Coordinates of N, CA and C in Angstrom, one line a residue:
X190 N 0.8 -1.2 0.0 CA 0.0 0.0 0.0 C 0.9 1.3 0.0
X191 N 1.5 1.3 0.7 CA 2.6 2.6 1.0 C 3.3 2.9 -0.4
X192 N 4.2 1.4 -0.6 CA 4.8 1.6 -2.3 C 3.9 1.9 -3.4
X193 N 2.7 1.8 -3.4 CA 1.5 2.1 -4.2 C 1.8 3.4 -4.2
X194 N 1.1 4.0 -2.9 CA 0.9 5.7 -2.9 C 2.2 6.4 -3.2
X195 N 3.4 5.9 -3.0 CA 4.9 6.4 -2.7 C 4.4 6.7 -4.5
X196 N 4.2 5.5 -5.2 CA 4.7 5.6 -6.4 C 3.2 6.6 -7.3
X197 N 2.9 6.7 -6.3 CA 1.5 7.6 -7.5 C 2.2 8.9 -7.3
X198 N 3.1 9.4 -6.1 CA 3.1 10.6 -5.3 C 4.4 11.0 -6.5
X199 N 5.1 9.9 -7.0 CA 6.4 10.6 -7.9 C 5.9 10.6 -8.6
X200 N 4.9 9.8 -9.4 CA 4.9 10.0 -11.0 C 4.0 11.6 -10.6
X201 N 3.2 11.7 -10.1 CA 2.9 13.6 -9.8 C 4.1 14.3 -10.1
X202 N 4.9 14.2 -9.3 CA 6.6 15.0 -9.4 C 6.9 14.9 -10.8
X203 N 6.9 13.5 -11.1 CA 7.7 13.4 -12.3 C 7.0 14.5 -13.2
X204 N 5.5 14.6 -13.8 CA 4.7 15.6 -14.9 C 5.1 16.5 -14.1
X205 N 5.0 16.9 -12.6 CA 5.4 18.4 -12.6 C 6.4 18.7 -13.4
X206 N 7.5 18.1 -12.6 CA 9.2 18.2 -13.1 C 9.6 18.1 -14.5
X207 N 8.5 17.6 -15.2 CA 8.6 17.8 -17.1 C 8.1 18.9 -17.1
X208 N 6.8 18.9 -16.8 CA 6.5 20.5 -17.3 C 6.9 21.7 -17.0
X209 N 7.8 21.7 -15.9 CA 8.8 22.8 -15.2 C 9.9 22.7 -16.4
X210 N 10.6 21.4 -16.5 CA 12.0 21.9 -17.6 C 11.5 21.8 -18.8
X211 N 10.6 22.0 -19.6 CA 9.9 22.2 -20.8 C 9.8 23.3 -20.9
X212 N 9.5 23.7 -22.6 CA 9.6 24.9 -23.1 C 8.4 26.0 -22.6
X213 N 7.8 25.5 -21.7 CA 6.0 26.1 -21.2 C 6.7 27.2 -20.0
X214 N 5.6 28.5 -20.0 CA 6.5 29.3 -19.4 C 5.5 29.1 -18.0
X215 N 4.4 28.0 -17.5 CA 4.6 27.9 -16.4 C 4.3 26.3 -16.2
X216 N 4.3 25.9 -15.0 CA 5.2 26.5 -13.8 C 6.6 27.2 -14.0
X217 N 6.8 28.1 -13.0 CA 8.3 28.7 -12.9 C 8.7 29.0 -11.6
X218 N 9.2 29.9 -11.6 CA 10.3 30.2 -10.7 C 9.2 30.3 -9.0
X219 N 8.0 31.3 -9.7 CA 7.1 31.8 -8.3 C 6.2 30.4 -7.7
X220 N 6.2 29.9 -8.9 CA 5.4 28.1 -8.2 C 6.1 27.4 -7.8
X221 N 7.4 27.1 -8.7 CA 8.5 26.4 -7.6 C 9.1 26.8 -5.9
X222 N 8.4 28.1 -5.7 CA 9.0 28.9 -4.5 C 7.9 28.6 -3.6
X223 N 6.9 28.8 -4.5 CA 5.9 28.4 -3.3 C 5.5 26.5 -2.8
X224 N 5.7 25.8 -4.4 CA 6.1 24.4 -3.8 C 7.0 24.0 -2.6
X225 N 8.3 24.9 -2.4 CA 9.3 24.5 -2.1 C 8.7 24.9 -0.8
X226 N 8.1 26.0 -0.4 CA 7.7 26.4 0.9 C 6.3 25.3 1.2
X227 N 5.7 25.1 0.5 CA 4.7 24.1 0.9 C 5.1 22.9 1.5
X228 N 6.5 22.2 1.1 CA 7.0 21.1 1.3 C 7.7 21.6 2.8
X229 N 8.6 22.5 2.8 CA 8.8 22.7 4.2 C 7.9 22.7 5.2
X230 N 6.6 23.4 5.0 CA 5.5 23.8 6.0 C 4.8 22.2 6.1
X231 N 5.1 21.2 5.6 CA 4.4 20.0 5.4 C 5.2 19.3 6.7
X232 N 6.5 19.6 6.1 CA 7.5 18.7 7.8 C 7.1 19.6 8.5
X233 N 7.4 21.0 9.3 CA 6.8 21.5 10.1 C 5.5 20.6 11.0
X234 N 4.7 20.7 10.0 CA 3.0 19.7 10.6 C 3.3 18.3 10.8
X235 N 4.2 17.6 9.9 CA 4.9 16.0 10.4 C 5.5 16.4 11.4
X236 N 6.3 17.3 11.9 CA 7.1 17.1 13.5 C 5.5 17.3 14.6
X237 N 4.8 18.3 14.7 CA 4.0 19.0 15.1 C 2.7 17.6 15.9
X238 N 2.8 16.6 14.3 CA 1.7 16.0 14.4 C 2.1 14.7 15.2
X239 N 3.5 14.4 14.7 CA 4.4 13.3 15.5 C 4.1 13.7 17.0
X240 N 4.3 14.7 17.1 CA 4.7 15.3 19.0 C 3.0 15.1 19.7
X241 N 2.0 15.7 19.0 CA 0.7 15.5 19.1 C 0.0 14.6 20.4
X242 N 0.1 14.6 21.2 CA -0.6 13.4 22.2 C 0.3 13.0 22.7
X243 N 2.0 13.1 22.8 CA 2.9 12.1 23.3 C 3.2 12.8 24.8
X244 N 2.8 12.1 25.5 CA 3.2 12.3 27.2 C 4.7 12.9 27.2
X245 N 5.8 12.3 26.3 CA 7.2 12.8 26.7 C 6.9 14.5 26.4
X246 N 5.8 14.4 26.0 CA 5.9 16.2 25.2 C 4.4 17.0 26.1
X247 N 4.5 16.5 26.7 CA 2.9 17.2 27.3 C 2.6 18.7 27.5
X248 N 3.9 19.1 28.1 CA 4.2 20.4 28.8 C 3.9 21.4 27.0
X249 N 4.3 20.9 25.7 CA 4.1 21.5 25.0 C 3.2 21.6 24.0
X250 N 1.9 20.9 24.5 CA 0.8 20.6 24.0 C 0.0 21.8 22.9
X251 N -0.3 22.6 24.0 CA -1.0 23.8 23.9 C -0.1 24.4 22.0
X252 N 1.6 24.8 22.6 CA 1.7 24.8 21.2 C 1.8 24.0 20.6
X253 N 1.2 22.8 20.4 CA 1.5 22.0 19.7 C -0.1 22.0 18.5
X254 N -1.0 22.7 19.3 CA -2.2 22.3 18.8 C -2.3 23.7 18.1
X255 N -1.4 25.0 18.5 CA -1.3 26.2 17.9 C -0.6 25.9 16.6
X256 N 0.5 25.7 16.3 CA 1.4 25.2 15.3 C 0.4 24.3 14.3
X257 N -0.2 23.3 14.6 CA -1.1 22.5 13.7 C -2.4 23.5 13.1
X258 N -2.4 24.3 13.9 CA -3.8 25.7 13.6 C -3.4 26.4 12.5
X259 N -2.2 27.0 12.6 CA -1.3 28.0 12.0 C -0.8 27.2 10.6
X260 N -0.4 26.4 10.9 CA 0.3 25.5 9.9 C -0.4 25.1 8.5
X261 N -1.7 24.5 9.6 CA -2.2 24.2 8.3 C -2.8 25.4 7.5
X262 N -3.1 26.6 7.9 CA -3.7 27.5 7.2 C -2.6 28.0 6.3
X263 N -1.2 28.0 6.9 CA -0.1 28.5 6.3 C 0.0 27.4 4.6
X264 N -0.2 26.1 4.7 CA 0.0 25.4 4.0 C -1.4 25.4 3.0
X265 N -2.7 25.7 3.5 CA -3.6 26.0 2.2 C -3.2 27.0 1.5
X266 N -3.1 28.1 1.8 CA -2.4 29.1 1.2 C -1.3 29.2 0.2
X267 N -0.1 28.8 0.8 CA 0.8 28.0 -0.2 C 0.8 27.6 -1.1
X268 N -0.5 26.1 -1.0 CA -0.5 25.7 -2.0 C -1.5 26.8 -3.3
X269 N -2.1 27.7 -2.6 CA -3.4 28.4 -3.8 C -2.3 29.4 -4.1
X270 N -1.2 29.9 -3.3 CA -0.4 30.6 -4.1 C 0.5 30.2 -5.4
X271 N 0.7 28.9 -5.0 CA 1.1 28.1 -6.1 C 0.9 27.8 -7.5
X272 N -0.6 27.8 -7.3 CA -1.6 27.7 -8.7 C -2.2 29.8 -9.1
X273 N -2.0 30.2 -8.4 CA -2.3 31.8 -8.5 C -1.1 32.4 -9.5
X274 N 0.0 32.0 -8.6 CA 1.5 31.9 -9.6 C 1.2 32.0 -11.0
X275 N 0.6 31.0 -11.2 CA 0.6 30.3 -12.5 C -0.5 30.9 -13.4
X276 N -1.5 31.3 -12.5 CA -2.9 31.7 -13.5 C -2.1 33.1 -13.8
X277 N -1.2 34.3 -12.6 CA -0.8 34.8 -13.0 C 0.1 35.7 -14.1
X278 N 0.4 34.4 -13.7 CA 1.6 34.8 -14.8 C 1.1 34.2 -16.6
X279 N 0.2 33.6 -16.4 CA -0.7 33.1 -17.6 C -1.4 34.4 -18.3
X280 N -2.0 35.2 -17.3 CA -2.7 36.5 -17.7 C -1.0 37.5 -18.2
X281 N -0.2 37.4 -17.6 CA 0.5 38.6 -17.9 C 1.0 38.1 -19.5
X282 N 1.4 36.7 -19.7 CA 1.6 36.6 -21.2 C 0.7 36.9 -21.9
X283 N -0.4 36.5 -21.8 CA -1.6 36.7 -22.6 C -1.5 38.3 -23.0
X284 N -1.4 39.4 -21.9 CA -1.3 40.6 -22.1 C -0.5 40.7 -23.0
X285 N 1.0 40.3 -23.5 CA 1.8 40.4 -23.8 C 1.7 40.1 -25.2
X286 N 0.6 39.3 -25.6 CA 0.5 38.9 -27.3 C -0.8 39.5 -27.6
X287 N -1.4 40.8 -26.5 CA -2.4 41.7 -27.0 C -1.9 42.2 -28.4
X288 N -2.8 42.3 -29.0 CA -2.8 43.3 -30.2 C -2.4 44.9 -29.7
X289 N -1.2 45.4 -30.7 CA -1.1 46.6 -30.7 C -1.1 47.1 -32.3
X290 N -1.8 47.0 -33.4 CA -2.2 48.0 -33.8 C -2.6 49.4 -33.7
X291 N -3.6 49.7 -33.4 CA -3.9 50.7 -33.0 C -3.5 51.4 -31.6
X292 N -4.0 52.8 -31.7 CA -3.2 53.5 -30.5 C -4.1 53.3 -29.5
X293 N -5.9 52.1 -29.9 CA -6.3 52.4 -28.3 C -5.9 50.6 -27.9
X294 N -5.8 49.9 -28.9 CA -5.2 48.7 -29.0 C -3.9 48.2 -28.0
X295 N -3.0 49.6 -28.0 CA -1.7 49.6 -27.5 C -2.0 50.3 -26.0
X296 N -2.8 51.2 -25.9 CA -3.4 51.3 -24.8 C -3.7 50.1 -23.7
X297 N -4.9 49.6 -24.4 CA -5.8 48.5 -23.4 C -4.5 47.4 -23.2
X298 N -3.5 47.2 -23.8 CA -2.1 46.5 -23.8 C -1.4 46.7 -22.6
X299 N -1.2 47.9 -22.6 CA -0.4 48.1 -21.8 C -1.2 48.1 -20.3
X300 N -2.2 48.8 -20.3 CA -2.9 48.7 -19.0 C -3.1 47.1 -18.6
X301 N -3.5 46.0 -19.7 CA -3.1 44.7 -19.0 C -2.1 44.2 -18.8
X302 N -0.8 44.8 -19.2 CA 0.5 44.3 -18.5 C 1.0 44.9 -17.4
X303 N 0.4 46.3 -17.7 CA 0.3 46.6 -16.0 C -0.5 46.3 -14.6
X304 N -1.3 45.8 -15.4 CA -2.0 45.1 -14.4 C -1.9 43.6 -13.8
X305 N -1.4 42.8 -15.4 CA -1.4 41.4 -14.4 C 0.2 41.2 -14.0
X306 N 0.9 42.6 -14.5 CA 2.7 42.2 -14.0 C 2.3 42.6 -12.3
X307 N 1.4 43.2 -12.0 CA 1.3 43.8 -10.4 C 0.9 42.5 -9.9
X308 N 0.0 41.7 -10.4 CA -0.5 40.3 -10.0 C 0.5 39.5 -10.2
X309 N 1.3 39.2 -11.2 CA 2.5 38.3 -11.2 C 3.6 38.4 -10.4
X310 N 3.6 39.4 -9.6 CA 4.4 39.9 -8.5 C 3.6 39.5 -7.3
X311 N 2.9 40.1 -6.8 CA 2.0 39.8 -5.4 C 2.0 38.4 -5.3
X312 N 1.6 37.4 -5.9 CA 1.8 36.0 -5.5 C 3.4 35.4 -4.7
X313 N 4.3 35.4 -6.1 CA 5.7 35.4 -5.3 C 5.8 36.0 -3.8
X314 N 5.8 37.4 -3.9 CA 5.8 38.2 -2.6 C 4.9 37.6 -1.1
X315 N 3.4 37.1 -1.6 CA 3.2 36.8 -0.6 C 3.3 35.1 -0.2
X316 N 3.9 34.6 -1.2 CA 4.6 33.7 -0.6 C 6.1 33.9 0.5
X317 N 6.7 34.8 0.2 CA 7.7 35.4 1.3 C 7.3 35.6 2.3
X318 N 6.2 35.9 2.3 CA 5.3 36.5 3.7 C 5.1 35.0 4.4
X319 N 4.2 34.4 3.9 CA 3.3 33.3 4.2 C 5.2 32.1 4.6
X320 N 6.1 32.1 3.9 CA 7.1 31.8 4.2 C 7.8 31.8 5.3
X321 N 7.7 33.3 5.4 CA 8.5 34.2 7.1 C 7.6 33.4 8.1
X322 N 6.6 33.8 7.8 CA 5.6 33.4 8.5 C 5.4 31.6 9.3
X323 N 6.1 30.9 8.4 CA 5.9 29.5 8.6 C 7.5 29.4 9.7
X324 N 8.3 29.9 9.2 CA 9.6 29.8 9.6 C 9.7 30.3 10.6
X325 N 8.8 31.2 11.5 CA 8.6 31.7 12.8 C 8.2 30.4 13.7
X326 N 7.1 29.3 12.9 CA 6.8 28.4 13.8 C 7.5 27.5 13.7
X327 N 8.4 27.3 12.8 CA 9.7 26.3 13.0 C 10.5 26.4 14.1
X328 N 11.2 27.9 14.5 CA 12.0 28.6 15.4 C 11.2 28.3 16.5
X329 N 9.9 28.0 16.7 CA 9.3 28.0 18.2 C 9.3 26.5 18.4
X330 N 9.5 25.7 17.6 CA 9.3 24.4 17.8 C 10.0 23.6 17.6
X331 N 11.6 24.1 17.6 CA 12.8 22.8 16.7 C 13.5 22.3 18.3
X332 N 13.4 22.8 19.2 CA 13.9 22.1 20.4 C 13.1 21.8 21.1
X333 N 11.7 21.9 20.7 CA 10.9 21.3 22.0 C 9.8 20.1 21.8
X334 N 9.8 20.0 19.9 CA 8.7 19.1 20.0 C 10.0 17.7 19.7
X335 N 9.1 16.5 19.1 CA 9.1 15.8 19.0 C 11.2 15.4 18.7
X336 N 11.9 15.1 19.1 CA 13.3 14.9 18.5 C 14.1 14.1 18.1
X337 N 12.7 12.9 17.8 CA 13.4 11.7 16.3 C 13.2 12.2 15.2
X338 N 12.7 13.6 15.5 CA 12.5 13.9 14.0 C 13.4 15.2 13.4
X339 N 14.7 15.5 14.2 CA 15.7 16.7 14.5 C 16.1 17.0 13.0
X340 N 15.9 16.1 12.3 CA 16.6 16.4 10.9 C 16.1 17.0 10.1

């Protein structure tokens, strides 16, 4: 059962990981940042959830059930910034093969590259946030929860 799901979980990776090194301009850089933070915020909630109910850890319950609160909200996010990334940055090419013939043509052009490059930015960025953010409850919790899991 486990080698079943292990192996459904890579071939996912694998089409990611083709369509990332493929000539397609997404996923990129701002989805891989936020995957990459999703996967960290995931061990976070694996140490979190290990430590969860174990008497050796009792005294740190309370955060323990904070961290699982925080976490997971940290990690829905993540992941919807992940796919936002991507619609983003989908809209800003699109702007990009607007028609500029005409001078109101080149107009309405430009106001959608200005507008979805402000969106193709905001996602990245608030993954830094949502990032800082997760990496605060790492720093509250790397010596005190669970410590088979130190690595």
């Amino acid at each position: 059962m486990i080698i079943n799901q292990f192996n459904i979980y890579m071939r996912s990776m694998e089409r990611f990981v083709d369509e990332l090194s493929s000539n397609n301009h997404v996923p990129g850089g701002g989805c891989v940042a936020a995957v990459s933070s999703v996967f960290g915020q995931a061990l976070v909630l694996m140490v979190a959830n290990f430590t969860k109910g174990k008497e050796k850890y009792k005294d740190v319950q309370p955060l323990v059930d904070e961290v699982i609160k925080l976490g997971n909200y940290y990690l829905k996010m993540l992941k919807k910034f992940s796919i936002k990334d991507m619609d983003a940055y989908n809209d800003l090419t699109w702007a990009y093969r607007m028609s500029k013939t005409t001078e109101e043509e080149r107009a309405e052009r430009d106001r959608a590259i200005r507008k979805n490059t402000i969106r193709a930015l905001a996602y990245p960025y608030a993954v830094v946030l949502f990032t800082d953010k997760a990496m605060d409850l790492l720093y509250q919790i790397y010596d005190k929860f669970n410590k088979n899991l130190v690595s």
